[in-house]
Amino acid sequence: MKLVLGRDDLAAAAEAAIRESGTEPERLDISPVHKASRGFVNQSNADLCEVAIATVLQAVDRGKPVLLLPVTTLGRHQHQTLVTLGKLSVADVEGHSVGVRSWSQTTGVWMRGFLSEQYGIDLRKADWTTYEGSHVDGTDDPSWVKRAPEGAKLQADFLEGRLDFGIMGNGLPDDDRIRTAIDNARETAEQWSKDQGFIPVNHVVGVAEQAAAEHSAAILAAYDAMKSVLTTDAEPGPVPLHPVGFEALRGAFTKAASYAYEQGVIERAVDYDEMVERSCAALKVTPDRLGG
């Protein structure tokens, strides 16, 4: 059984649990972990794989054989990911250029959602540039979004002044000139999560539909093991940073799906209960077995 997980502690726990269930695990070494998503979604070349929320939503939208295992492998605040080099602020996004790695990148989905919902920004009035496509075959950027020339790099275009703003999470360059476009971004992000009751989750765990049917005991054992790790090492705070279970992830998935639909990342409104039902049917369990 092939698995891709970015966190060593979660991978070790999942591997041990899978092995104890009677199935031999094989951890694929793919770094950064998001590079595994395309093969997982389109070719099912892994059985259990860390994927971004937006990738899961696009996979469901496109009818890919991908199921949600409700474990958060990367939860973080997102308001700080909109950055600039100049004196511009979030209020200046309209009429200026903004770069993001991919239109379907989950960090971008969250940040654009904040721009629209919290700050009243008309996303179509910004000059958007993306640098790569979606992980899910058959998806395209909206017509009002342009693709950078072949070989162009988001970080270079941003640092050299060809972009006014960039949306960057882990790929943020180390440069003292960079500042967040939202004042008090961390505090703003924490307040958003308090108000919403959930963290803007980035990565969760996906399961190939065939694997769920053939190795349900192993996958359920992996879920229990990863849940134990995340529960034991839970960070203090008003909302869980790494929620586990269908109900714990309902808020984040529902909000992300709404943002993604509004932004043209997905073509239909993906209902969270549809995802829960598909996972439970394949694994032959009731929702309460997986925190529902």
CSV table of C-alpha atoms in Angstrom, one decimal:
chain,number,residue,atom,x,y,z
A,1,MET,CA,0.0,0.0,0.0
A,2,LYS,CA,1.6,3.2,-1.2
A,3,LEU,CA,1.4,6.4,0.9
A,4,VAL,CA,2.7,10.0,0.6
A,5,LEU,CA,2.8,12.1,3.8
A,6,GLY,CA,5.0,15.1,4.3
A,7,ARG,CA,5.2,14.8,8.1
A,8,ASP,CA,7.5,12.1,9.4
A,9,ASP,CA,5.6,11.6,12.6
A,10,LEU,CA,2.3,11.0,10.8
A,11,ALA,CA,4.0,8.8,8.2
A,12,ALA,CA,5.6,6.6,10.9
A,13,ALA,CA,2.4,6.2,12.8
A,14,ALA,CA,0.4,5.4,9.6
A,15,GLU,CA,3.0,2.9,8.4
A,16,ALA,CA,3.1,1.1,11.7
A,17,ALA,CA,-0.7,0.9,11.9
A,18,ILE,CA,-1.0,-0.3,8.3
A,19,ARG,CA,1.6,-3.0,8.9
A,20,GLU,CA,-0.2,-4.2,12.0
A,21,SER,CA,-3.4,-4.5,10.1
A,22,GLY,CA,-1.8,-7.0,7.8
A,23,THR,CA,-0.9,-4.8,4.8
A,24,GLU,CA,2.6,-3.8,3.9
A,25,PRO,CA,3.1,-0.1,3.5
A,26,GLU,CA,5.5,1.7,1.2
A,27,ARG,CA,6.1,5.4,1.8
A,28,LEU,CA,6.9,7.3,-1.4
A,29,ASP,CA,9.6,10.0,-1.1
A,30,ILE,CA,8.1,13.0,-2.9
A,31,SER,CA,9.2,16.5,-1.9
A,32,PRO,CA,7.6,19.0,-1.7
A,33,VAL,CA,4.6,16.9,-1.0
A,34,HIS,CA,2.3,18.8,-3.3
A,35,LYS,CA,4.2,17.4,-6.2
A,36,ALA,CA,2.5,14.0,-5.5
A,37,SER,CA,-1.0,15.3,-6.0
A,38,ARG,CA,-1.1,15.2,-9.8
A,39,GLY,CA,-0.2,11.5,-10.0
A,40,PHE,CA,-2.4,10.6,-7.1
A,41,VAL,CA,-5.5,12.3,-8.5
A,42,ASN,CA,-5.1,11.5,-12.2
A,43,GLN,CA,-3.3,8.1,-12.2
A,44,SER,CA,-4.0,6.8,-8.7
A,45,ASN,CA,-0.3,6.1,-8.3
A,46,ALA,CA,-0.6,6.3,-4.5
A,47,ASP,CA,-3.3,4.8,-2.2
A,48,LEU,CA,-3.1,7.4,0.6
A,49,CYS,CA,-1.8,10.8,-0.2
A,50,GLU,CA,-1.5,14.2,1.5
A,51,VAL,CA,-3.4,16.7,-0.7
A,52,ALA,CA,-4.6,20.3,-0.5
A,53,ILE,CA,-8.3,21.0,0.1
A,54,ALA,CA,-8.7,22.7,-3.3
A,55,THR,CA,-7.2,19.6,-5.0
A,56,VAL,CA,-9.8,17.4,-3.2
A,57,LEU,CA,-12.6,19.7,-4.2
A,58,GLN,CA,-11.5,19.8,-7.9
A,59,ALA,CA,-11.1,16.0,-7.9
A,60,VAL,CA,-14.7,15.6,-6.6
A,61,ASP,CA,-15.9,18.2,-9.1
A,62,ARG,CA,-14.3,16.3,-12.0
A,63,GLY,CA,-15.4,12.9,-10.8
A,64,LYS,CA,-11.9,11.6,-10.0
A,65,PRO,CA,-11.7,8.4,-7.8
A,66,VAL,CA,-10.5,10.4,-4.8
A,67,LEU,CA,-12.0,10.2,-1.3
A,68,LEU,CA,-11.5,12.3,1.8
A,69,LEU,CA,-9.9,10.8,4.9
A,70,PRO,CA,-10.6,13.6,7.5
A,71,VAL,CA,-7.1,14.2,8.8
A,72,THR,CA,-5.5,17.6,8.7
A,73,THR,CA,-1.8,17.4,7.9
A,74,LEU,CA,-1.2,21.1,7.4
A,75,GLY,CA,-3.3,23.7,9.2
A,76,ARG,CA,-2.2,27.3,9.3
A,77,HIS,CA,-3.5,30.9,9.2
A,78,GLN,CA,-3.4,32.4,5.7
A,79,HIS,CA,-3.9,36.2,5.9
A,80,GLN,CA,-0.2,36.8,6.0
A,81,THR,CA,0.4,35.2,2.6
A,82,LEU,CA,-0.6,38.3,0.6
A,83,VAL,CA,2.7,40.3,0.5
A,84,THR,CA,4.1,43.4,-1.2
A,85,LEU,CA,7.4,45.2,-1.5
A,86,GLY,CA,6.1,48.7,-1.7
A,87,LYS,CA,3.7,50.9,0.3
A,88,LEU,CA,0.6,49.3,-1.2
A,89,SER,CA,-2.0,47.7,1.2
A,90,VAL,CA,-4.8,45.2,0.8
A,91,ALA,CA,-7.1,48.1,-0.2
A,92,ASP,CA,-5.0,48.6,-3.3
A,93,VAL,CA,-5.4,45.2,-4.8
A,94,GLU,CA,-7.9,46.3,-7.4
A,95,GLY,CA,-6.1,47.8,-10.4
A,96,HIS,CA,-2.8,46.2,-9.5
A,97,SER,CA,-1.0,43.0,-10.4
A,98,VAL,CA,-1.1,39.9,-8.2
A,99,GLY,CA,0.8,36.7,-8.7
A,100,VAL,CA,0.0,33.2,-7.3
A,101,ARG,CA,1.6,29.9,-8.1
A,102,SER,CA,-1.6,28.3,-9.3
A,103,TRP,CA,-5.2,29.5,-9.5
A,104,SER,CA,-6.2,26.3,-7.7
A,105,GLN,CA,-3.5,26.6,-5.0
A,106,THR,CA,-5.4,26.4,-1.7
A,107,THR,CA,-3.5,29.3,-0.1
A,108,GLY,CA,-4.7,31.4,-3.0
A,109,VAL,CA,-8.3,30.2,-2.7
A,110,TRP,CA,-8.3,31.2,1.0
A,111,MET,CA,-6.6,34.5,0.4
A,112,ARG,CA,-8.9,35.5,-2.5
A,113,GLY,CA,-11.8,34.6,-0.4
A,114,PHE,CA,-10.7,36.9,2.4
A,115,LEU,CA,-10.1,39.7,-0.2
A,116,SER,CA,-13.6,39.4,-1.5
A,117,GLU,CA,-15.5,38.6,1.7
A,118,GLN,CA,-13.7,40.7,4.3
A,119,TYR,CA,-12.3,43.6,2.2
A,120,GLY,CA,-14.9,44.0,-0.5
A,121,ILE,CA,-12.3,43.5,-3.3
A,122,ASP,CA,-13.7,42.7,-6.8
A,123,LEU,CA,-11.3,40.0,-7.8
A,124,ARG,CA,-11.9,40.6,-11.5
A,125,LYS,CA,-10.5,44.2,-11.1
A,126,ALA,CA,-7.1,42.9,-10.2
A,127,ASP,CA,-4.5,41.8,-12.8
A,128,TRP,CA,-3.9,38.1,-11.9
A,129,THR,CA,-1.0,36.0,-13.1
A,130,THR,CA,-0.5,32.3,-12.5
A,131,TYR,CA,2.6,30.2,-13.1
A,132,GLU,CA,1.3,26.6,-13.4
A,133,GLY,CA,-1.9,24.8,-13.9
A,134,SER,CA,-4.0,22.7,-11.6
A,135,HIS,CA,-3.1,19.2,-10.3
A,136,VAL,CA,-6.4,17.9,-11.7
A,137,ASP,CA,-6.6,17.2,-15.4
A,138,GLY,CA,-9.4,18.9,-17.3
A,139,THR,CA,-9.4,22.1,-15.2
A,140,ASP,CA,-8.6,25.6,-16.6
A,141,ASP,CA,-8.0,29.0,-15.1
A,142,PRO,CA,-10.8,31.5,-15.5
A,143,SER,CA,-10.8,33.6,-18.7
A,144,TRP,CA,-9.8,36.7,-16.7
A,145,VAL,CA,-6.6,35.2,-15.4
A,146,LYS,CA,-3.4,35.1,-17.4
A,147,ARG,CA,-0.6,32.6,-17.4
A,148,ALA,CA,3.0,33.8,-17.1
A,149,PRO,CA,5.4,33.0,-19.9
A,150,GLU,CA,7.1,29.7,-19.9
A,151,GLY,CA,10.0,29.7,-17.5
A,152,ALA,CA,8.9,32.7,-15.5
A,153,LYS,CA,9.0,32.4,-11.7
A,154,LEU,CA,6.6,33.9,-9.3
A,155,GLN,CA,9.3,34.8,-6.7
A,156,ALA,CA,11.6,36.4,-9.3
A,157,ASP,CA,8.7,38.5,-10.9
A,158,PHE,CA,7.7,39.6,-7.4
A,159,LEU,CA,11.2,40.6,-6.2
A,160,GLU,CA,12.1,42.3,-9.5
A,161,GLY,CA,9.0,44.5,-9.4
A,162,ARG,CA,6.9,42.9,-12.2
A,163,LEU,CA,4.2,42.1,-9.7
A,164,ASP,CA,2.7,44.5,-7.1
A,165,PHE,CA,1.5,41.7,-4.8
A,166,GLY,CA,2.2,38.0,-4.4
A,167,ILE,CA,0.3,35.3,-2.6
A,168,MET,CA,2.9,33.0,-1.2
A,169,GLY,CA,3.0,30.5,1.7
A,170,ASN,CA,6.0,28.2,2.0
A,171,GLY,CA,7.6,29.7,-1.1
A,172,LEU,CA,8.0,33.1,0.4
A,173,PRO,CA,11.5,34.5,-0.4
A,174,ASP,CA,13.9,35.6,2.3
A,175,ASP,CA,14.0,39.3,1.7
A,176,ASP,CA,13.8,42.1,4.3
A,177,ARG,CA,11.8,44.3,1.9
A,178,ILE,CA,8.8,42.0,1.9
A,179,ARG,CA,5.9,42.9,4.2
A,180,THR,CA,2.4,41.7,4.6
A,181,ALA,CA,-0.3,43.7,2.7
A,182,ILE,CA,-2.8,43.3,5.6
A,183,ASP,CA,-1.9,45.2,8.7
A,184,ASN,CA,-1.5,43.0,11.8
A,185,ALA,CA,-2.0,40.0,9.6
A,186,ARG,CA,-1.5,37.4,12.3
A,187,GLU,CA,-3.9,39.0,14.7
A,188,THR,CA,-6.4,39.4,11.9
A,189,ALA,CA,-6.1,35.8,10.9
A,190,GLU,CA,-6.5,34.6,14.5
A,191,GLN,CA,-9.6,36.7,14.9
A,192,TRP,CA,-11.0,35.3,11.7
A,193,SER,CA,-10.6,31.8,12.9
A,194,LYS,CA,-12.2,32.6,16.3
A,195,ASP,CA,-15.1,34.2,14.5
A,196,GLN,CA,-15.5,31.3,12.1
A,197,GLY,CA,-14.8,28.6,14.6
A,198,PHE,CA,-12.2,26.8,12.4
A,199,ILE,CA,-8.8,27.2,10.9
A,200,PRO,CA,-8.4,27.8,7.1
A,201,VAL,CA,-7.0,24.3,6.6
A,202,ASN,CA,-4.5,23.7,3.8
A,203,HIS,CA,-3.6,20.0,3.5
A,204,VAL,CA,-5.6,16.9,4.4
A,205,VAL,CA,-5.4,13.2,3.5
A,206,GLY,CA,-6.9,11.7,0.3
A,207,VAL,CA,-7.6,8.1,-0.4
A,208,ALA,CA,-7.8,6.4,-3.7
A,209,GLU,CA,-11.3,4.9,-4.1
A,210,GLN,CA,-10.1,1.4,-5.1
A,211,ALA,CA,-7.7,1.4,-2.1
A,212,ALA,CA,-10.5,2.3,0.2
A,213,ALA,CA,-12.5,-0.7,-1.0
A,214,GLU,CA,-9.6,-3.1,-1.0
A,215,HIS,CA,-7.7,-2.0,2.2
A,216,SER,CA,-10.4,-0.5,4.4
A,217,ALA,CA,-9.0,-2.0,7.6
A,218,ALA,CA,-5.5,-0.6,6.9
A,219,ILE,CA,-6.8,2.9,6.0
A,220,LEU,CA,-9.0,3.0,9.1
A,221,ALA,CA,-6.0,1.9,11.2
A,222,ALA,CA,-3.9,4.7,9.6
A,223,TYR,CA,-6.7,7.2,10.4
A,224,ASP,CA,-6.7,6.1,14.1
A,225,ALA,CA,-2.9,6.3,14.3
A,226,MET,CA,-2.7,9.8,12.7
A,227,LYS,CA,-5.5,11.0,14.9
A,228,SER,CA,-3.7,9.9,18.0
A,229,VAL,CA,-0.5,11.8,17.0
A,230,LEU,CA,-2.4,15.0,16.2
A,231,THR,CA,-4.5,14.8,19.4
A,232,THR,CA,-1.5,14.2,21.5
A,233,ASP,CA,0.5,17.0,20.0
A,234,ALA,CA,-2.4,19.4,19.6
A,235,GLU,CA,-1.3,23.1,19.7
A,236,PRO,CA,-3.0,25.3,22.3
A,237,GLY,CA,-5.5,27.8,20.9
A,238,PRO,CA,-9.2,28.7,20.6
A,239,VAL,CA,-9.6,26.5,17.5
A,240,PRO,CA,-7.7,23.3,16.5
A,241,LEU,CA,-4.9,23.9,14.1
A,242,HIS,CA,-5.0,20.3,12.9
A,243,PRO,CA,-8.7,19.2,13.1
A,244,VAL,CA,-9.5,15.5,12.7
A,245,GLY,CA,-12.8,14.0,11.8
A,246,PHE,CA,-15.6,14.8,9.4
A,247,GLU,CA,-17.4,17.2,11.7
A,248,ALA,CA,-14.2,18.9,12.7
A,249,LEU,CA,-13.4,19.6,9.1
A,250,ARG,CA,-16.9,20.6,8.0
A,251,GLY,CA,-16.5,24.3,8.5
A,252,ALA,CA,-13.2,24.6,6.6
A,253,PHE,CA,-14.3,22.4,3.7
A,254,THR,CA,-17.7,24.2,3.3
A,255,LYS,CA,-16.1,27.6,3.3
A,256,ALA,CA,-13.3,26.6,1.0
A,257,ALA,CA,-15.8,25.0,-1.4
A,258,SER,CA,-17.8,28.3,-1.4
A,259,TYR,CA,-14.7,30.4,-2.1
A,260,ALA,CA,-13.6,27.9,-4.8
A,261,TYR,CA,-16.9,28.0,-6.6
A,262,GLU,CA,-17.1,31.8,-6.5
A,263,GLN,CA,-13.6,32.0,-8.0
A,264,GLY,CA,-14.0,29.5,-10.8
A,265,VAL,CA,-11.7,26.9,-9.2
A,266,ILE,CA,-14.6,24.3,-9.3
A,267,GLU,CA,-17.5,24.3,-11.7
A,268,ARG,CA,-20.2,23.2,-9.4
A,269,ALA,CA,-21.0,23.7,-5.7
A,270,VAL,CA,-19.4,20.6,-4.0
A,271,ASP,CA,-21.5,19.5,-1.1
A,272,TYR,CA,-19.5,18.3,1.9
A,273,ASP,CA,-22.0,15.6,2.9
A,274,GLU,CA,-21.5,14.1,-0.6
A,275,MET,CA,-17.9,13.7,0.2
A,276,VAL,CA,-18.6,12.2,3.6
A,277,GLU,CA,-21.1,9.7,2.1
A,278,ARG,CA,-18.6,8.6,-0.6
A,279,SER,CA,-15.8,8.0,1.8
A,280,CYS,CA,-18.1,6.0,4.2
A,281,ALA,CA,-19.6,3.9,1.4
A,282,ALA,CA,-16.1,2.9,0.1
A,283,LEU,CA,-14.8,2.2,3.6
A,284,LYS,CA,-18.0,0.5,4.6
A,285,VAL,CA,-18.4,2.5,7.8
A,286,THR,CA,-20.8,5.0,9.3
A,287,PRO,CA,-19.8,8.7,9.6
A,288,ASP,CA,-19.3,8.4,13.4
A,289,ARG,CA,-16.4,6.0,12.8
A,290,LEU,CA,-14.5,8.9,11.3
A,291,GLY,CA,-15.6,11.7,13.6
A,292,GLY,CA,-18.9,12.4,11.9
